CSV table of N, CA and C in Angstrom, one decimal:
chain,number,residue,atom,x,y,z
A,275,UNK,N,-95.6,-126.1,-110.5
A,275,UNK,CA,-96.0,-124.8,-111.0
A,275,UNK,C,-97.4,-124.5,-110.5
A,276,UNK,N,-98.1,-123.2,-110.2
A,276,UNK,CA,-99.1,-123.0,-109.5
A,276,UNK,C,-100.3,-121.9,-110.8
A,277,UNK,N,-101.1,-122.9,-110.6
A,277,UNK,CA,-102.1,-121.7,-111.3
A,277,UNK,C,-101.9,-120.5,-111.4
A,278,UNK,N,-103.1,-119.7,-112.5
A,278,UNK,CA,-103.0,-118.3,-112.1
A,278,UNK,C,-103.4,-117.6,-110.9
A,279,UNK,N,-104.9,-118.5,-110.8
A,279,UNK,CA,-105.5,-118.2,-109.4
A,279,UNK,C,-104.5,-118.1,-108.2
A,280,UNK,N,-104.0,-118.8,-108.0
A,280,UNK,CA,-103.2,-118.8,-106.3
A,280,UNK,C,-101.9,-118.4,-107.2
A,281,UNK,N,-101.5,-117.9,-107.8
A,281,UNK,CA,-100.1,-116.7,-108.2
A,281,UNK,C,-100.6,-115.5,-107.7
A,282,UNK,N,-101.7,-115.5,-108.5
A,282,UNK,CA,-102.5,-113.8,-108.0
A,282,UNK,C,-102.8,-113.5,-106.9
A,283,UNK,N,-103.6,-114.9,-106.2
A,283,UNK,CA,-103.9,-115.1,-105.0
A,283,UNK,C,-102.6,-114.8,-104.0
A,284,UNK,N,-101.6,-115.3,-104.3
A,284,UNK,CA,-100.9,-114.7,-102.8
A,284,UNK,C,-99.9,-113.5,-103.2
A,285,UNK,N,-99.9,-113.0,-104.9
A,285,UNK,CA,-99.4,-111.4,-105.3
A,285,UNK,C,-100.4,-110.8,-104.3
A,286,UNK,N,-101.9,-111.0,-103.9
A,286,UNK,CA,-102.1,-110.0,-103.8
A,286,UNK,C,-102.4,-110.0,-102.1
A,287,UNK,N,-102.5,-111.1,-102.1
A,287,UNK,CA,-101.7,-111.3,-99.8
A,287,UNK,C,-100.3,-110.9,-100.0
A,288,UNK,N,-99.7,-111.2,-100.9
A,288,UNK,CA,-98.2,-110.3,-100.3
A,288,UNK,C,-98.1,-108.3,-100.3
A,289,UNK,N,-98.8,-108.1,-101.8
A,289,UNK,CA,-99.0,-107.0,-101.3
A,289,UNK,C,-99.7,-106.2,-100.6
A,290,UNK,N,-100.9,-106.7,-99.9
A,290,UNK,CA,-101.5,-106.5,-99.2
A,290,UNK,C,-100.7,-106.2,-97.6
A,291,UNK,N,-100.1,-107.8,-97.3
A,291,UNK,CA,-99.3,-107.7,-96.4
A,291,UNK,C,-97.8,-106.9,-96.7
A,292,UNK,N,-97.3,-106.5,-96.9
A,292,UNK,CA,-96.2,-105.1,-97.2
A,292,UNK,C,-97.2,-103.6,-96.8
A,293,UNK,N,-98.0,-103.3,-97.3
A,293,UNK,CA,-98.9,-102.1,-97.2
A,293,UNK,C,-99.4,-102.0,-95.6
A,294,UNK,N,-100.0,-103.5,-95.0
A,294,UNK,CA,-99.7,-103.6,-93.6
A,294,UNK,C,-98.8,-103.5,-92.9
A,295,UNK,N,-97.8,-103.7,-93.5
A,295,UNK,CA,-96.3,-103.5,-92.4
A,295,UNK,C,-96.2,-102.1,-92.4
A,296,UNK,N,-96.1,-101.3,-93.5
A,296,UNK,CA,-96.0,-99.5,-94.0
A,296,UNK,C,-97.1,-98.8,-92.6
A,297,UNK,N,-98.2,-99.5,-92.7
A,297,UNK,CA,-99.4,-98.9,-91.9
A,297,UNK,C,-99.2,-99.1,-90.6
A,298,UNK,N,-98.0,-100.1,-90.4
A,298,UNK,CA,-98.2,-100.7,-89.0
A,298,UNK,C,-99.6,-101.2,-88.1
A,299,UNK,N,-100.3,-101.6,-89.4
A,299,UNK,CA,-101.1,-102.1,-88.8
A,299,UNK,C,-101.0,-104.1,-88.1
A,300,UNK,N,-101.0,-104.1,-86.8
A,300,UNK,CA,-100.2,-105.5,-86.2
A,300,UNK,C,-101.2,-106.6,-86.8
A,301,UNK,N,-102.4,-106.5,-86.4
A,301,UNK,CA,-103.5,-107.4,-86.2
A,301,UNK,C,-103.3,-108.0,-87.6
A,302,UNK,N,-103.8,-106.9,-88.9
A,302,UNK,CA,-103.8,-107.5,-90.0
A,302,UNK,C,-102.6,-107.8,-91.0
A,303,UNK,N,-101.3,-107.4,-90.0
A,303,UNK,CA,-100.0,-108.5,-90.7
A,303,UNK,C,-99.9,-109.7,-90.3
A,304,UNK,N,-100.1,-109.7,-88.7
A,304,UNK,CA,-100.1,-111.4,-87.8
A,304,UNK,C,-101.1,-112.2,-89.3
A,305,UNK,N,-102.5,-111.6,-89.3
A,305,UNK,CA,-103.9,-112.2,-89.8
A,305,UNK,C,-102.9,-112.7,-91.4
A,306,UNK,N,-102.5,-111.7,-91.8
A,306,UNK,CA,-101.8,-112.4,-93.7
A,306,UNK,C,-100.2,-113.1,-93.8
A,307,UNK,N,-99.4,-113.0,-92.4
A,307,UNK,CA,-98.7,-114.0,-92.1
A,307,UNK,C,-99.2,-115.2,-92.7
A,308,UNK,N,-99.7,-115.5,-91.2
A,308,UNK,CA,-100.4,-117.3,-91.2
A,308,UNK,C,-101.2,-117.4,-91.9
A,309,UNK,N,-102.1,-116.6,-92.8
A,309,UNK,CA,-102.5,-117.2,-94.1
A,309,UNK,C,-101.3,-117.9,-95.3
A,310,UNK,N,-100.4,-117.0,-95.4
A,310,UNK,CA,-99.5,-116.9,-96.1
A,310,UNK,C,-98.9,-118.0,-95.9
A,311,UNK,N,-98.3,-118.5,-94.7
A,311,UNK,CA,-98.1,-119.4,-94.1
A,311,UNK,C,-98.9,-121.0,-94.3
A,312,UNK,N,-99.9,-120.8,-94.2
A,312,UNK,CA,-101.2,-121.8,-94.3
A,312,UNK,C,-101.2,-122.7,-95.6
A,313,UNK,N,-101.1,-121.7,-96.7
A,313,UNK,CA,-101.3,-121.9,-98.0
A,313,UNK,C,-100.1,-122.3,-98.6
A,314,UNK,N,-98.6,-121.9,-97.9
A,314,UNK,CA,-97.5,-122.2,-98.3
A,314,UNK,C,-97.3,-124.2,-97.7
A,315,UNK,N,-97.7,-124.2,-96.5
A,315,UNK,CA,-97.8,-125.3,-96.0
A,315,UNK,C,-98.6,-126.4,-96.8
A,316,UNK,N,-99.7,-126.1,-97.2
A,316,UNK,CA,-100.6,-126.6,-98.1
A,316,UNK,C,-99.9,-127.1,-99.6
A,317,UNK,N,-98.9,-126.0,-100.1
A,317,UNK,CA,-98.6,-126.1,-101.4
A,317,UNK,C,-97.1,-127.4,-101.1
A,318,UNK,N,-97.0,-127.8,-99.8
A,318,UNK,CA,-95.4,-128.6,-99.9
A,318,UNK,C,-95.9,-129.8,-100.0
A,319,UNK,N,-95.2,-130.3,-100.6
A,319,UNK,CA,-95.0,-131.7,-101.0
A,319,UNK,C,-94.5,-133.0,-100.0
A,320,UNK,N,-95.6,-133.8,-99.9
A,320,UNK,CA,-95.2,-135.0,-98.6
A,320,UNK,C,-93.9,-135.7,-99.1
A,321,UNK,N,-93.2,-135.7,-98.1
A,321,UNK,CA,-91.8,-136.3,-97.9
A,321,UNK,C,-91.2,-137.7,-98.0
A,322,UNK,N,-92.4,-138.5,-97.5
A,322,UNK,CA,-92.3,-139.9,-97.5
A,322,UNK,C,-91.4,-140.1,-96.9
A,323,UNK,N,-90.8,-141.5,-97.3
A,323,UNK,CA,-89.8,-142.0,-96.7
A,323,UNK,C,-88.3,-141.5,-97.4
A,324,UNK,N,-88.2,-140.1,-98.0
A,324,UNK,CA,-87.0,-140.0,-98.7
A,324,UNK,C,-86.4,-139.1,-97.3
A,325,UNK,N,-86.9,-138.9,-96.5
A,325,UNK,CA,-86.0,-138.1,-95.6
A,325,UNK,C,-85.2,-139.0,-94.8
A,326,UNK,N,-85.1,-140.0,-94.5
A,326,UNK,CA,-84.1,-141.4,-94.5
A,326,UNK,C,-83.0,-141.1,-94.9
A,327,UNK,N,-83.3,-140.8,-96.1
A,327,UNK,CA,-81.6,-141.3,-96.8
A,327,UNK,C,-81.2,-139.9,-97.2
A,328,UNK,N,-81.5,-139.2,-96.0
A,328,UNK,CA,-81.0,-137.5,-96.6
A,328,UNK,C,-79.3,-137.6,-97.5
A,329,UNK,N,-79.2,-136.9,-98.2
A,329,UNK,CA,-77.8,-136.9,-99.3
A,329,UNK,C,-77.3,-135.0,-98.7
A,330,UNK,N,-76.4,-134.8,-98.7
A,330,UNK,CA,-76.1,-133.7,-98.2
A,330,UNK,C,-75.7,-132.8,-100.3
A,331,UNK,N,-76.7,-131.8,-100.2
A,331,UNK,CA,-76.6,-130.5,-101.4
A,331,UNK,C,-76.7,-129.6,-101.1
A,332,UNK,N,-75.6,-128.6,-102.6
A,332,UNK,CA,-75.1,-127.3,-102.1
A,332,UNK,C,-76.3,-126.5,-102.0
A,333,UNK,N,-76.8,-125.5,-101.6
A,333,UNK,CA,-77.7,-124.8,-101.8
A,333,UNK,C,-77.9,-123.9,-103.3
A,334,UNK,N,-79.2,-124.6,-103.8
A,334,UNK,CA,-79.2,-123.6,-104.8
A,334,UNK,C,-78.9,-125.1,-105.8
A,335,UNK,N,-79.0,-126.4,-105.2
A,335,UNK,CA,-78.7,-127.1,-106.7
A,335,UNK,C,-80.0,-127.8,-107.2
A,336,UNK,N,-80.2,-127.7,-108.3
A,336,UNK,CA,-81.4,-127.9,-108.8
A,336,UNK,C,-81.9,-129.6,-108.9
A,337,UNK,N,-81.3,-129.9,-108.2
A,337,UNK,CA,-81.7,-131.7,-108.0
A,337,UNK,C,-82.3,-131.9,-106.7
A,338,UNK,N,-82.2,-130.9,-106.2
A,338,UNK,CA,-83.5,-131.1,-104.8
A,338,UNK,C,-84.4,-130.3,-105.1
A,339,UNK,N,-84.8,-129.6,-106.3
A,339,UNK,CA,-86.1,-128.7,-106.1
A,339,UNK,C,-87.4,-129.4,-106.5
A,340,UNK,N,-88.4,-129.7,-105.9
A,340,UNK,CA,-89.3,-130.3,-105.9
A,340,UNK,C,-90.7,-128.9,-106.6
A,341,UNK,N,-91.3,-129.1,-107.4
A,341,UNK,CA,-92.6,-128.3,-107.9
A,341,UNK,C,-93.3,-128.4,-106.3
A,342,UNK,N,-94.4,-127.5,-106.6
A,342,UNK,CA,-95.2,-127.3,-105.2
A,342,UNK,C,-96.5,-128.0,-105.9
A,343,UNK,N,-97.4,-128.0,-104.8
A,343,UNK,CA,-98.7,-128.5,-105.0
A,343,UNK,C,-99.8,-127.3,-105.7
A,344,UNK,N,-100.3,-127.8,-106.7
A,344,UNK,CA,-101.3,-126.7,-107.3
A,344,UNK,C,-102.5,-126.4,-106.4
A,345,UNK,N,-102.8,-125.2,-105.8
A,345,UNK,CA,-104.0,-125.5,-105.4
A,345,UNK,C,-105.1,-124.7,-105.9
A,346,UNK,N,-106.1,-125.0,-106.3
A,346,UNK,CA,-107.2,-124.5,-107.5
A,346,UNK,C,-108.1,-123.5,-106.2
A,347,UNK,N,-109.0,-122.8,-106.9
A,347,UNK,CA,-109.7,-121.8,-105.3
A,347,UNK,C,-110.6,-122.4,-104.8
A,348,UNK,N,-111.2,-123.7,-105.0
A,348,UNK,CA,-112.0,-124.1,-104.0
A,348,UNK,C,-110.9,-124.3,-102.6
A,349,UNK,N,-109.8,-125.0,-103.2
A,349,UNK,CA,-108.6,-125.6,-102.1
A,349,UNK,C,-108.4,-124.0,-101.4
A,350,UNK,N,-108.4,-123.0,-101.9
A,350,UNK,CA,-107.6,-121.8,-101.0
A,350,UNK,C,-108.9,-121.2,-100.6
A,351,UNK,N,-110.3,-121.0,-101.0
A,351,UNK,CA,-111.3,-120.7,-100.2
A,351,UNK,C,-111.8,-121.7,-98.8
A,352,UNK,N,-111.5,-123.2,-99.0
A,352,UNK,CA,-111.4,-123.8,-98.1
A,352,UNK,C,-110.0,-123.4,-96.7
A,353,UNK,N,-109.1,-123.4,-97.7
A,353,UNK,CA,-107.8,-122.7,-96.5
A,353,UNK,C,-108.1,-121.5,-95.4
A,354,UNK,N,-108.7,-120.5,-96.4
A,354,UNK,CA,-109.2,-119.0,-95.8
A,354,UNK,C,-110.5,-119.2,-94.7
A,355,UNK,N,-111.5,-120.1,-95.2
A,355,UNK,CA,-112.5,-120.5,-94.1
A,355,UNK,C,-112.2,-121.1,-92.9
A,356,UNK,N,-111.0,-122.0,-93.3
A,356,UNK,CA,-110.9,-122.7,-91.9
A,356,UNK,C,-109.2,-121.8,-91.0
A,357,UNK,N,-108.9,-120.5,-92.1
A,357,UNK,CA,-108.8,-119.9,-90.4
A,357,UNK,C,-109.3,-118.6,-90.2
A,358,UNK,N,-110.0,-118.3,-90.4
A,358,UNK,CA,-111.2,-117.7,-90.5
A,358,UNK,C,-111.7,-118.0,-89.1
A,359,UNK,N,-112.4,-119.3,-89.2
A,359,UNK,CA,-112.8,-120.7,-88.4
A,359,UNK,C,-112.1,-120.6,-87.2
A,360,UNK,N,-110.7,-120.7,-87.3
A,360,UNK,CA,-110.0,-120.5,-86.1
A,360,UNK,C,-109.8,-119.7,-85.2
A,361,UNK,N,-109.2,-118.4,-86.3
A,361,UNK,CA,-109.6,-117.5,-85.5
A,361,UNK,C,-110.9,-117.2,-84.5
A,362,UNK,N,-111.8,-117.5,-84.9
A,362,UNK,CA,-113.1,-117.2,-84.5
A,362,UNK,C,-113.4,-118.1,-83.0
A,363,UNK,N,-112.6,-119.2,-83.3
A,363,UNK,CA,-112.6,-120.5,-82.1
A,363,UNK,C,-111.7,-119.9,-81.0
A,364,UNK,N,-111.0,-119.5,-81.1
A,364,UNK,CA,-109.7,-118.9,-80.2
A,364,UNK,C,-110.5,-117.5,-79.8
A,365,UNK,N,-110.8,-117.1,-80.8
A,365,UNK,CA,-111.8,-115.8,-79.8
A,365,UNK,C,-112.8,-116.3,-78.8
A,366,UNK,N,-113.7,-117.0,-79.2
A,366,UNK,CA,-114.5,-117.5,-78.2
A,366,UNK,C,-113.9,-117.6,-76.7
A,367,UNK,N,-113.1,-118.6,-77.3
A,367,UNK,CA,-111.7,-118.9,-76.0
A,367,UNK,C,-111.6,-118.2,-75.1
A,368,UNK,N,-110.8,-117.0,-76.0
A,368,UNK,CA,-110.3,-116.4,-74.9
A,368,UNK,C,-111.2,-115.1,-74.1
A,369,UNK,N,-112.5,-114.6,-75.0
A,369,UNK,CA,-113.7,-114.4,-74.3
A,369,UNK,C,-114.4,-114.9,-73.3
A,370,UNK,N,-113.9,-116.2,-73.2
A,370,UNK,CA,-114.6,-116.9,-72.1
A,370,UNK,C,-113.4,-116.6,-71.0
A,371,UNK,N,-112.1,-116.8,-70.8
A,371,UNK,CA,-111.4,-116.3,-70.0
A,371,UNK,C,-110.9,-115.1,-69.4
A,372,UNK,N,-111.5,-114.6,-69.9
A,372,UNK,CA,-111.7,-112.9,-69.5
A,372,UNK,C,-110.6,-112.3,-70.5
A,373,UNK,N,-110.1,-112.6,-71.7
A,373,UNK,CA,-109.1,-111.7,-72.4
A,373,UNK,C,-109.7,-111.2,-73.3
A,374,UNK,N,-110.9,-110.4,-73.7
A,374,UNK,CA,-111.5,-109.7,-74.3
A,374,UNK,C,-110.1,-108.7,-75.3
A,375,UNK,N,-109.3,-108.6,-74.9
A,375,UNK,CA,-108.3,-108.0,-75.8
A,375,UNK,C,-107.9,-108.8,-76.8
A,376,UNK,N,-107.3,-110.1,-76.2
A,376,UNK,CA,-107.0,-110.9,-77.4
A,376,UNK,C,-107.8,-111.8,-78.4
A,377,UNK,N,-109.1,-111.3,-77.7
A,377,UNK,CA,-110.5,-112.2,-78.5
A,377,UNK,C,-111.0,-111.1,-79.4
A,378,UNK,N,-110.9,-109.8,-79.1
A,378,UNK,CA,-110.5,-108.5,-80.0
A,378,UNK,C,-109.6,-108.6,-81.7
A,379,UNK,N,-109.0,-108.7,-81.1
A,379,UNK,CA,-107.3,-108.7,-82.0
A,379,UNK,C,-107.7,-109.9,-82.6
A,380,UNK,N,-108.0,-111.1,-81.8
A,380,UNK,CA,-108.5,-112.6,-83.4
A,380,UNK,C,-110.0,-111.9,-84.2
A,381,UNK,N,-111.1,-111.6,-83.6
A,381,UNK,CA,-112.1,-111.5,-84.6
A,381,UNK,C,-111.6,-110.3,-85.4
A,382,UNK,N,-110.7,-109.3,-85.1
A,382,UNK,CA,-110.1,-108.5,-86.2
A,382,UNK,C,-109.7,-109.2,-87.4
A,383,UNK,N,-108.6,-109.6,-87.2
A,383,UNK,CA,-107.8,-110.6,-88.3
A,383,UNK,C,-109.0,-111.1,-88.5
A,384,UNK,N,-109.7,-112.3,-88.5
A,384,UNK,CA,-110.6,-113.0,-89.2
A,384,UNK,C,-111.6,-112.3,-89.8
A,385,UNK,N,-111.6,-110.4,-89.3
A,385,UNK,CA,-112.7,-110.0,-90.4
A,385,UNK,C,-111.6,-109.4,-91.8
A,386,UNK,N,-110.3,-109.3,-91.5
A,386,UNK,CA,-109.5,-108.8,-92.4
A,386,UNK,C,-109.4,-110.3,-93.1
A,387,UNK,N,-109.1,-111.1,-92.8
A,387,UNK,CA,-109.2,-112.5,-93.9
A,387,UNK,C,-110.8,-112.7,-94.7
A,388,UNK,N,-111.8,-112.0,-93.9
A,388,UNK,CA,-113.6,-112.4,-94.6
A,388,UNK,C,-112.9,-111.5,-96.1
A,389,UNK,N,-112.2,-110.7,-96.4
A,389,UNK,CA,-112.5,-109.4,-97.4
A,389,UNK,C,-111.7,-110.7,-98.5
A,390,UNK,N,-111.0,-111.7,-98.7
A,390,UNK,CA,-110.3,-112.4,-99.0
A,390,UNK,C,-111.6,-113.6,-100.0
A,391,UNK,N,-112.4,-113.5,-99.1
A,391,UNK,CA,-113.6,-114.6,-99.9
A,391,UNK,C,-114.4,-113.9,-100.6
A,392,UNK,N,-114.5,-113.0,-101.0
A,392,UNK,CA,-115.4,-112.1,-101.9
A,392,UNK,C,-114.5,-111.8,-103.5
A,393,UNK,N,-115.5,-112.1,-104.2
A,393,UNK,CA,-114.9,-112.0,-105.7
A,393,UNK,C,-114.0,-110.8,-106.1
A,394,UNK,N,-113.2,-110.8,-106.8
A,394,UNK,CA,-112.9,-111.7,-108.2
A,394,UNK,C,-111.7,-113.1,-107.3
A,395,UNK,N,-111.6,-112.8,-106.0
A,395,UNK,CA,-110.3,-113.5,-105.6
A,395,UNK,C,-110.6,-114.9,-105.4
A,396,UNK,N,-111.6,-115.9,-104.4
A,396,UNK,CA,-112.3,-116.9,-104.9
A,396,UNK,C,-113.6,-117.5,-105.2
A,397,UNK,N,-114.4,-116.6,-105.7
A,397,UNK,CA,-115.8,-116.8,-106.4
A,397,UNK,C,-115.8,-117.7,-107.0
């Protein structure tokens, strides 16, 4: 089960990202994908050694649903920095290679993810 913080936290990257698809804005749906993405990855649960003995179930049966990992907002302020972070690293990148377009398009996204670290979301 997941806090309130990260319920609200990705209510409001999802609607966020839906309003971006309406807008067709590209940059800042790629940018709330892979967040979305990041934090979902974050919330799964390590598999250990049960993927061994896979058992074949029907979809939808409640003996394989595993709870997700809670993550409190230091954990999702940390997530948002470090692609933030990324983005920022891959721009460099590709500024140094002469692709000033796509070093464009990443420091976009990572200033549409900065609006993400300012309160009430993780203060």
């Amino acid at each position: 089960m997941m806090t309130d913080e990260s319920q609200s936290f990705l209510a409001r990257l999802k609607a966020d990202l839906r309003t971006a698809m309406r807008e067709r804005k590209s940059v800042e749906v790629t940018a709330l994908r892979e967040l979305i993405a990041a934090i979902d990855n974050a919330q799964a649960v390590p598999v250990g050694d049960r993927h061994d003995s896979y058992v074949f179930h029907a979809f939808g049966d409640s003996a394989v649903e595993v709870p997700r990992k809670v993550l409190g907002k230091d954990e999702l302020r940390r997530l948002v920095e470090a692609e933030i972070q990324s983005r920022n690293d891959a721009a460099k990148t590709y500024r140094s290679l002469g692709r000033d377009d796509k070093a464009r398009d990443l420091s976009d996204g990572a200033q549409t993810l900065n609006r993400y670290l300012d309160p009430p979301d993780l203060s």
